[in-house]
Coordinates of C-alpha atoms and ligand atoms in Angstrom, one line a residue:
X1 CA 42.8 -6.3 21.6
X2 CA 39.7 -8.0 22.3
X3 CA 39.1 -11.3 20.0
X4 CA 36.6 -10.0 17.3
X5 CA 37.5 -6.0 17.8
X6 CA 40.1 -4.3 15.8
X7 CA 41.2 -0.9 16.9
X8 CA 41.8 1.5 14.2
X9 CA 43.6 4.4 14.2
X10 CA 42.7 7.0 11.5
X11 CA 45.9 9.1 9.6
X12 CA 44.1 12.2 7.7
X13 CA 40.5 13.1 7.6
X14 CA 39.4 14.5 5.0
X15 CA 38.1 13.6 1.6
X16 CA 38.4 9.9 1.6
X17 CA 39.0 9.8 5.8
X18 CA 35.8 11.2 6.5
X19 CA 34.0 8.9 3.4
X20 CA 35.8 5.9 5.1
X21 CA 34.4 6.6 8.9
X22 CA 31.4 7.3 7.5
X23 CA 30.8 4.1 5.9
X24 CA 32.6 2.1 8.6
X25 CA 29.6 3.7 11.1
X26 CA 27.5 2.8 8.6
X27 CA 28.1 -0.7 7.7
X28 CA 29.7 -2.2 10.8
X29 CA 27.5 -4.9 11.3
X30 CA 27.2 -6.1 7.5
X31 CA 31.1 -6.3 8.3
X32 CA 31.3 -8.1 11.6
X33 CA 28.6 -10.4 10.1
X34 CA 30.3 -11.0 6.8
X35 CA 33.7 -10.5 7.9
X36 CA 33.8 -11.9 11.7
X37 CA 35.2 -8.5 12.4
X38 CA 34.3 -5.2 14.5
X39 CA 36.4 -2.4 13.4
X40 CA 36.4 0.4 15.4
X41 CA 37.8 3.8 15.1
X42 CA 39.8 4.3 18.5
X43 CA 42.0 8.1 17.5
X44 CA 41.9 10.2 14.4
X45 CA 45.2 11.9 13.4
X46 CA 44.6 15.4 11.8
X47 CA 46.2 18.6 11.1
X48 CA 43.8 21.3 12.2
X49 CA 41.7 20.2 15.0
X50 CA 39.3 22.8 15.1
X51 CA 37.7 22.2 11.4
X52 CA 34.1 20.8 11.3
X53 CA 34.3 17.6 10.2
X54 CA 30.8 15.4 8.5
X55 CA 31.6 11.9 10.6
X56 CA 29.6 10.8 14.1
X57 CA 33.0 10.4 16.3
X58 CA 33.7 12.0 19.8
X59 CA 35.9 14.8 19.6
X60 CA 38.0 13.5 22.4
X61 CA 39.4 10.9 19.6
X62 CA 41.0 13.5 17.5
X63 CA 44.4 14.9 18.0
X64 CA 47.0 16.7 16.1
X65 CA 49.6 14.4 17.2
X66 CA 49.9 11.8 14.5
X67 CA 53.0 9.6 15.9
X68 CA 50.8 9.5 19.3
X69 CA 48.2 7.4 17.7
X70 CA 50.7 5.0 15.4
X71 CA 52.4 4.3 19.0
X72 CA 49.0 4.0 21.1
X73 CA 48.9 0.4 22.3
X74 CA 45.5 0.4 21.9
X75 CA 45.2 0.9 17.8
X76 CA 46.2 -2.4 16.3
X77 CA 45.8 -1.2 12.4
X78 CA 46.7 2.5 10.8
X79 CA 44.9 3.7 7.6
X80 CA 47.4 6.7 6.0
X81 CA 44.8 8.9 4.6
X82 CA 47.3 12.1 4.7
X83 CA 48.9 11.8 1.2
X84 CA 52.0 13.1 0.5
X85 CA 55.8 11.9 1.3
X86 CA 56.3 13.2 4.9
X87 CA 54.7 12.6 7.5
X88 CA 53.6 9.6 5.9
X89 CA 56.8 7.6 5.2
X90 CA 57.9 7.9 8.6
X91 CA 54.6 7.4 10.3
X92 CA 54.0 3.9 8.1
X93 CA 57.2 2.4 8.4
X94 CA 57.0 3.5 12.2
X95 CA 53.5 1.2 12.6
X96 CA 55.1 -1.6 10.2
X97 CA 58.3 -1.8 12.7
X98 CA 55.4 -2.2 15.7
X99 CA 53.9 -4.7 14.4
X100 CA 50.8 -2.8 13.2
X101 CA 49.1 -3.6 9.4
X102 CA 48.8 -0.4 7.6
X103 CA 46.7 0.6 4.9
X104 CA 47.0 3.2 2.6
X105 CA 46.0 5.1 -0.7
X106 CA 49.1 6.8 -1.3
X107 CA 50.6 6.4 -4.8
X108 CA 53.2 9.4 -4.5
X109 CA 54.6 7.4 -1.6
X110 CA 54.6 4.1 -2.8
X111 CA 55.4 5.1 -6.5
X112 CA 58.4 7.2 -4.8
X113 CA 59.8 4.8 -1.9
X114 CA 57.8 1.8 -2.0
X115 CA 60.7 -0.7 -2.0
X116 CA 61.5 0.9 1.7
X117 CA 57.9 0.4 2.6
X118 CA 57.8 -3.4 1.1
X119 CA 60.8 -4.2 3.4
X120 CA 59.9 -2.9 6.4
X121 CA 56.6 -4.5 6.2
X122 CA 58.1 -8.0 5.0
X123 CA 61.0 -7.5 7.5
X124 CA 58.0 -7.0 10.3
X125 CA 55.5 -9.8 8.9
X126 CA 52.6 -7.5 9.0
X127 CA 50.2 -6.6 6.0
X128 CA 51.1 -3.0 4.1
X129 CA 47.7 -2.7 1.5
X130 CA 47.5 0.1 -1.0
X131 CA 44.6 -0.8 -3.3
X132 CA 43.0 2.8 -3.2
X133 CA 46.3 4.5 -4.6
X134 CA 45.8 3.1 -8.2
X135 CA 42.3 4.5 -9.6
X136 CA 40.5 5.0 -6.2
X137 CA 37.9 2.4 -6.0
X138 CA 38.3 0.2 -8.7
X139 CA 39.7 -3.2 -7.4
X140 CA 42.6 -3.5 -9.9
X141 CA 45.9 -4.2 -7.2
X142 CA 44.1 -7.6 -5.5
X143 CA 42.8 -8.9 -8.5
X144 CA 46.5 -8.4 -9.7
X145 CA 48.0 -10.0 -6.7
X146 CA 45.7 -12.5 -6.0
X147 CA 43.7 -13.4 -9.2
X148 CA 45.9 -13.2 -11.5
X149 CA 49.2 -14.3 -9.4
X150 CA 49.3 -17.6 -11.2
X151 CA 49.6 -16.0 -14.9
X152 CA 51.5 -14.4 -17.0
X153 CA 50.6 -11.3 -17.5
X154 CA 52.1 -9.2 -20.6
X155 CA 50.5 -6.0 -20.5
X156 CA 48.4 -3.6 -18.7
X157 CA 46.3 -0.5 -20.1
X158 CA 44.8 2.2 -17.9
X159 CA 43.1 5.2 -18.1
X160 CA 43.6 6.0 -14.4
X161 CA 43.5 9.5 -14.4
X162 CA 39.8 11.0 -14.4
X163 CA 40.6 14.5 -14.6
X164 CA 42.5 14.0 -18.1
X165 CA 39.9 11.5 -19.4
X166 CA 37.3 14.1 -18.5
X167 CA 39.6 16.7 -20.7
X168 CA 40.0 14.8 -23.1
X169 CA 35.8 13.3 -23.1
X170 CA 34.9 17.4 -23.6
X171 CA 37.3 17.5 -26.5
X172 CA 36.4 14.5 -28.2
X173 CA 32.5 14.8 -28.0
X174 CA 32.0 18.8 -28.0
X175 CA 34.9 19.4 -29.9
X176 CA 36.3 21.7 -27.1
X177 CA 40.0 23.5 -26.8
X178 CA 42.4 22.5 -24.5
X179 CA 42.2 25.2 -22.3
X180 CA 38.1 25.2 -22.8
X181 CA 38.1 21.7 -21.4
X182 CA 40.8 22.0 -19.3
X183 CA 38.3 25.4 -17.6
X184 CA 35.5 23.4 -17.3
X185 CA 36.7 20.7 -15.6
X186 CA 38.5 22.8 -13.0
X187 CA 34.8 24.6 -12.3
X188 CA 33.3 21.0 -12.1
X189 CA 35.9 20.2 -9.1
X190 CA 37.7 17.5 -11.6
X191 CA 40.3 19.2 -11.9
X192 CA 42.8 20.7 -8.9
X193 CA 43.8 24.8 -9.5
X194 CA 47.5 23.7 -10.4
X195 CA 46.2 20.9 -13.0
X196 CA 49.7 20.0 -13.4
X197 CA 50.3 16.7 -11.7
X198 CA 47.6 15.3 -13.9
X199 CA 47.2 17.1 -16.9
X200 CA 50.8 16.4 -17.1
X201 CA 50.9 12.9 -16.8
X202 CA 52.3 13.1 -13.5
X203 CA 49.8 11.1 -11.6
X204 CA 48.9 8.6 -13.7
X205 CA 53.0 7.8 -14.5
X206 CA 52.7 7.4 -10.3
X207 CA 49.9 4.5 -11.3
X208 CA 51.9 3.1 -13.8
X209 CA 54.9 2.4 -11.2
X210 CA 52.5 0.7 -8.9
X211 CA 50.7 -1.0 -11.6
X212 CA 54.1 -2.8 -13.3
X213 CA 55.5 -3.2 -9.4
X214 CA 52.4 -5.6 -8.3
X215 CA 52.0 -7.0 -12.0
X216 CA 55.7 -7.9 -12.4
X217 CA 56.7 -8.4 -9.4
X218 CA 59.3 -5.5 -10.3
X219 CA 60.8 -2.8 -8.6
X220 CA 59.5 -0.1 -11.0
X221 CA 59.5 4.0 -9.2
X222 CA 58.0 6.6 -10.8
X223 CA 61.5 8.0 -12.4
X224 CA 61.7 5.1 -14.7
X225 CA 58.0 6.0 -16.0
X226 CA 58.2 7.7 -19.7
X227 CA 56.1 10.4 -19.4
X228 CA 54.0 12.9 -21.7
X229 CA 51.1 14.5 -20.8
X230 CA 48.0 16.1 -22.6
X231 CA 48.4 19.6 -22.7
X232 CA 50.0 20.1 -26.5
X233 CA 47.1 18.4 -28.3
X234 CA 44.7 20.3 -29.8
X235 CA 41.4 20.2 -31.2
X236 CA 42.3 19.8 -34.9
X237 CA 44.5 16.2 -33.2
X238 CA 41.3 14.8 -31.4
X239 CA 39.0 15.2 -34.9
X240 CA 41.7 14.1 -37.0
X241 CA 41.7 10.2 -34.7
X242 CA 37.9 10.4 -35.1
X243 CA 38.1 10.6 -38.6
X244 CA 40.7 7.6 -38.8
X245 CA 38.6 5.5 -36.5
X246 CA 40.3 6.3 -33.0
X247 CA 39.9 8.0 -29.3
X248 CA 42.5 9.8 -27.7
X249 CA 42.9 8.7 -24.3
X250 CA 46.3 9.3 -22.1
X251 CA 47.2 5.4 -21.3
X252 CA 49.3 4.2 -18.8
X253 CA 51.0 1.3 -20.1
X254 CA 53.0 -1.5 -18.4
X255 CA 54.7 -4.4 -20.4
X256 CA 56.7 -7.2 -20.0
X257 CA 59.3 -9.0 -22.6
X258 CA 62.0 -11.1 -22.4
X259 CA 63.9 -7.8 -22.4
X260 CA 62.4 -6.2 -19.7
X261 CA 60.0 -4.2 -18.1
X262 CA 58.3 -1.0 -19.9
X263 CA 56.1 1.5 -18.4
X264 CA 54.5 4.7 -19.9
X265 CA 52.7 7.6 -20.1
X266 CA 51.4 9.5 -23.2
X267 CA 48.4 10.1 -25.0
X268 CA 47.5 7.2 -26.8
X269 CA 44.7 7.1 -30.5
X270 CA 42.9 3.7 -29.4
X271 CA 40.1 2.3 -31.8
X272 CA 36.9 3.0 -31.1
X273 CA 36.0 -0.4 -31.3
X274 CA 38.5 -1.2 -28.4
X275 CA 36.3 -1.4 -24.4
X276 CA 39.0 1.5 -23.2
X277 CA 37.8 3.6 -26.4
X278 CA 33.8 3.8 -24.4
X279 CA 35.4 5.1 -21.4
X280 CA 34.1 8.5 -20.9
X281 CA 34.1 11.2 -18.4
X282 CA 36.2 11.2 -15.4
X283 CA 35.7 7.5 -15.2
X284 CA 38.9 4.9 -15.1
X285 CA 39.3 1.8 -16.7
X286 CA 42.0 -0.9 -16.7
X287 CA 43.0 -3.6 -19.4
X288 CA 44.8 -6.8 -18.6
X289 CA 46.2 -9.5 -21.4
X290 CA 47.6 -12.1 -20.2
X291 CA 48.6 -15.3 -20.9
X292 CA 45.7 -17.9 -20.1
X293 CA 43.0 -15.9 -19.0
X294 CA 43.1 -13.4 -22.1
X295 CA 41.6 -10.1 -21.8
X296 CA 39.6 -9.0 -18.8
X297 CA 38.7 -4.9 -17.9
X298 CA 37.8 -3.1 -14.5
X299 CA 35.7 -0.4 -14.5
X300 CA 34.6 2.0 -12.2
X301 CA 35.3 5.6 -10.1
X302 CA 38.7 6.4 -10.3
X303 CA 38.6 9.1 -7.4
X304 CA 36.3 11.1 -5.1
X305 CA 36.1 10.3 -0.8
X306 CA 33.5 7.7 -1.0
X307 CA 34.8 5.0 -3.9
X308 CA 38.4 5.6 -2.7
X309 CA 37.0 4.5 0.9
X310 CA 35.5 2.0 -0.7
X311 CA 38.4 0.4 -1.9
X312 CA 40.3 1.2 1.7
X313 CA 37.6 -0.3 3.5
X314 CA 38.1 -3.6 1.8
X315 CA 42.2 -3.5 2.4
X316 CA 41.1 -2.9 6.1
X317 CA 38.6 -5.7 6.7
X318 CA 41.7 -8.1 4.5
X319 CA 44.0 -6.6 7.4
X320 CA 41.9 -7.0 10.6
X321 CA 41.2 -10.0 9.4
X322 CA 44.3 -11.3 8.7
X323 CA 45.1 -10.0 12.4
X324 CA 42.5 -11.8 14.3
X325 CA 43.5 -15.0 12.5
X326 CA 47.2 -14.0 13.4
X327 CA 48.0 -14.3 10.0
X328 CA 49.3 -12.3 6.7
X329 CA 47.5 -12.1 3.3
X330 CA 49.0 -9.5 1.5
X331 CA 52.6 -10.0 0.4
X332 CA 53.4 -9.1 -2.6
X333 CA 56.8 -11.4 -3.2
X334 CA 60.0 -10.5 -3.4
X335 CA 60.4 -7.9 -5.9
X336 CA 63.2 -8.0 -8.0
X337 CA 65.3 -5.5 -10.2
X338 CA 64.4 -6.0 -13.8
X339 CA 66.0 -4.2 -16.7
X340 CA 63.1 -1.0 -17.3
X341 CA 63.5 -0.7 -21.5
X342 CA 63.8 3.3 -22.4
X343 CA 61.2 4.7 -24.2
X344 CA 63.5 4.6 -27.2
X345 CA 63.7 0.8 -27.6
X346 CA 59.9 0.6 -27.5
X347 CA 58.3 -0.9 -30.5
X348 CA 54.3 0.7 -31.4
X349 CA 51.9 2.5 -34.1
X350 CA 52.4 6.1 -34.9
X351 CA 50.5 8.8 -36.6
X352 CA 52.5 11.5 -38.0
X353 CA 50.9 14.4 -39.1
X354 CA 53.0 16.7 -42.5
X355 CA 52.3 19.5 -44.2
X356 CA 54.0 19.6 -47.4
X357 CA 53.9 21.1 -51.2
X358 CA 51.3 19.4 -53.0
X359 CA 53.9 18.5 -56.5
X360 CA 55.4 15.6 -58.2
X361 CA 58.1 13.5 -56.5
X362 CA 57.2 14.7 -52.7
X363 CA 55.6 11.3 -51.7
X364 CA 58.6 9.6 -53.1
X365 CA 61.3 11.5 -51.0
X366 CA 58.8 11.9 -48.0
X367 CA 58.8 7.5 -48.4
X368 CA 62.2 7.2 -48.6
X369 CA 63.0 9.0 -45.1
X370 CA 60.3 6.2 -43.1
X371 CA 62.7 3.6 -45.6
X372 CA 66.0 4.7 -44.6
X373 CA 64.8 4.6 -40.9
X374 CA 63.0 1.1 -41.1
X375 CA 60.1 2.6 -40.3
X376 CA 57.3 1.1 -43.0
X377 CA 53.9 2.8 -43.5
X378 CA 50.8 1.4 -43.1
X379 CA 48.4 3.9 -44.2
X380 CA 48.5 7.6 -45.7
X381 CA 45.5 9.8 -46.5
X382 CA 46.2 12.8 -47.9
X383 CA 44.2 16.4 -47.9
X384 CA 44.4 19.2 -49.7
X385 CA 45.1 22.8 -47.6
X386 CA 45.8 25.4 -50.8
X387 CA 49.1 24.6 -52.5
X388 CA 49.8 22.4 -49.4
X389 CA 48.8 19.0 -49.0
X390 CA 48.4 17.5 -45.7
X391 CA 49.6 14.1 -45.3
X392 CA 48.7 11.9 -42.4
X393 CA 50.5 8.4 -42.0
X394 CA 49.9 5.4 -39.9
X395 CA 52.8 3.7 -39.7
X396 CA 53.4 -0.6 -38.8
X397 CA 54.9 -1.4 -35.4
X398 CA 58.3 0.1 -34.9
X399 CA 60.9 1.7 -32.6
X400 CA 60.4 4.9 -31.4
X401 CA 64.2 5.8 -32.1
X402 CA 63.6 5.0 -35.5
X403 CA 60.6 6.9 -35.8
X404 CA 62.5 10.5 -33.8
X405 CA 65.0 9.7 -36.0
X406 CA 62.6 10.1 -39.2
X407 CA 61.0 12.5 -37.7
X408 CA 64.3 14.6 -37.7
X409 CA 64.6 14.0 -41.1
X410 CA 62.0 15.0 -42.4
X411 CA 62.4 18.4 -41.1
X412 CA 65.2 18.6 -43.2
X413 CA 63.2 17.9 -46.3
X414 CA 62.4 21.2 -48.0
X415 CA 59.5 20.2 -49.6
X416 CA 58.1 18.9 -45.6
X417 CA 56.4 22.6 -44.4
X418 CA 55.8 21.3 -40.9
X419 CA 55.7 18.3 -39.0
X420 CA 52.9 18.5 -37.1
X421 CA 51.5 16.2 -34.2
X422 CA 53.4 12.6 -33.3
X423 CA 50.9 10.2 -31.6
X424 CA 51.1 6.5 -30.4
X425 CA 48.4 4.4 -32.0
X426 CA 47.3 1.7 -30.4
X427 CA 47.4 -0.9 -33.4
X428 CA 45.9 -4.1 -34.7
X429 CA 49.3 -5.6 -34.5
X430 CA 50.9 -8.4 -32.3
X431 CA 52.9 -7.2 -29.5
Ligands
NAP1 N1 40.7 12.3 -2.6 C1 40.5 11.4 -3.9 O1 39.5 11.0 -4.5 C2 41.6 10.5 -3.3 C3 41.6 9.3 -4.8 C4 42.2 8.2 -4.7 C5 43.5 8.3 -3.7 N2 43.5 10.0 -2.8 C6 44.8 9.4 -1.7 O2 44.3 9.7 -0.5 C7 45.0 10.0 0.5 C8 44.2 10.9 1.0 O3 43.2 11.9 0.3 P1 42.4 12.9 0.5 O4 41.5 13.5 -0.8 O5 41.1 12.4 1.6 O6 43.0 13.9 1.2 P2 42.4 15.8 2.5 O7 40.9 15.6 1.6 O8 43.3 16.8 1.8 O9 42.6 15.2 4.1 C9 44.1 14.7 4.2 C10 43.6 15.0 5.4 O10 45.0 14.5 6.2 C11 45.2 15.5 7.2 N3 46.7 16.0 7.2 C12 47.2 16.6 6.6 N4 48.5 16.5 7.0 C13 48.6 16.0 8.3 C14 50.0 15.6 9.5 N5 50.7 16.7 9.6 N6 49.2 15.2 10.4 C15 48.0 14.5 10.6 N7 46.9 14.9 9.4 C16 47.2 15.3 8.5 C17 44.3 16.8 7.0 O11 43.8 17.1 8.1 P3 42.7 18.5 8.2 O12 41.1 18.2 7.6 O13 43.0 18.8 9.3 O14 43.5 19.4 7.3 C18 43.3 16.2 6.7 O15 42.3 15.5 7.4 C19 46.3 10.7 -0.5 O16 47.0 10.2 -0.4 C20 45.5 10.5 -2.0 O17 46.4 10.6 -2.8 C21 42.5 10.6 -2.8

């Protein structure tokens, strides 16, 4: 390594990798004058050497032997944008052990085996940066790690999956069904042919685990995250929420109190006045509540080659500057094992819809079930549907376990013909 040239070994040259190469090529001079380092792509590993790529690089630097990139003495920093667990995990650990800083965008890897990677980085005393792994181009992890390092974060709530946000926007604004909105998202390339990871909340849960890890300095893996997706939501739920002044969003919520850390992903009714309610289409946004700074929100493109490459490049410049100066910038500190609160212990407000016989005494019978399970009703609306009535309840804050017990008991009440959707509500009550 010459004094100000940092040579990059790139693992993967797909959507993100090729956009990164283009950004480095186009902005190289500006990066050098701003950051004092010149980035040079030294080697690129791909799976298929014969694939056409829209990057201005000589074919001689491409290889399908990714280990040779990591092991090349001319490579100073490794960028991993292959995705998946293996061989990405092995390659990153290898690079860190060799004292090479690593930048990755790999949420799957970090949310499952992050601990091993953090320890390898700590052990080797080199940077491991992963801003792009959560919310693509939206800066979040660095602000959490650096700008808010001295504050106490209470809660982070994020719309961190663009596919589901697009689907929910269509359902909400055009009255489309889930199936039709998903088909539209697929035709526009926002959703995969197999949309399970997005619509069932797995992708958001992986990001929620990374957010909780950084926000609370806790060891949180994807398996610790309670998860519900959006595939069960009906257009009637969305319309009913709208009538009550709410928008439904898939939220990743990480919160900490004296009893531990709770991390969950589920559809949530958000009051239309809340800033997260106005995040439309495939955009992402993350809302932070912290002791001293109060409320903060970050908004932008959570996916796409260029936005994601922008975040990768920010990390790369950071790591390159640290390498040149002989320092380290990016430690996440010691992660501690904090108690993970089970979903049953989490408190929130709820929306609950019942179809009941429209006759005297029914309301009292139903209200008694709520009362017996310590769930207090905040508001109730009644709509006539023939001989039946539809009752829509919003509760005060209640424990998830108590709400479940209430629902269970209501199913045994003879005048309750159907227990419809149950949704969590972002309320106006203090946490
Ligand atoms: N795309 C986004 O919007 C986005 C947003 C946030 C985070 N990310 C993350 O960024 C990473 C990359 O995503 P992407 O969309 O760029 O993926 P992609 O388009 O599928 O690109 C993957 C690249 O890795 C290469 N590759 C696959 N297996 C390999 C192996 N065993 N050895 C060497 N190279 C291998 C592929 O080679 P070939 O080209 O020869 O097939 C391809 O160039 C993932 O972790 C993803 O989760 C992506």
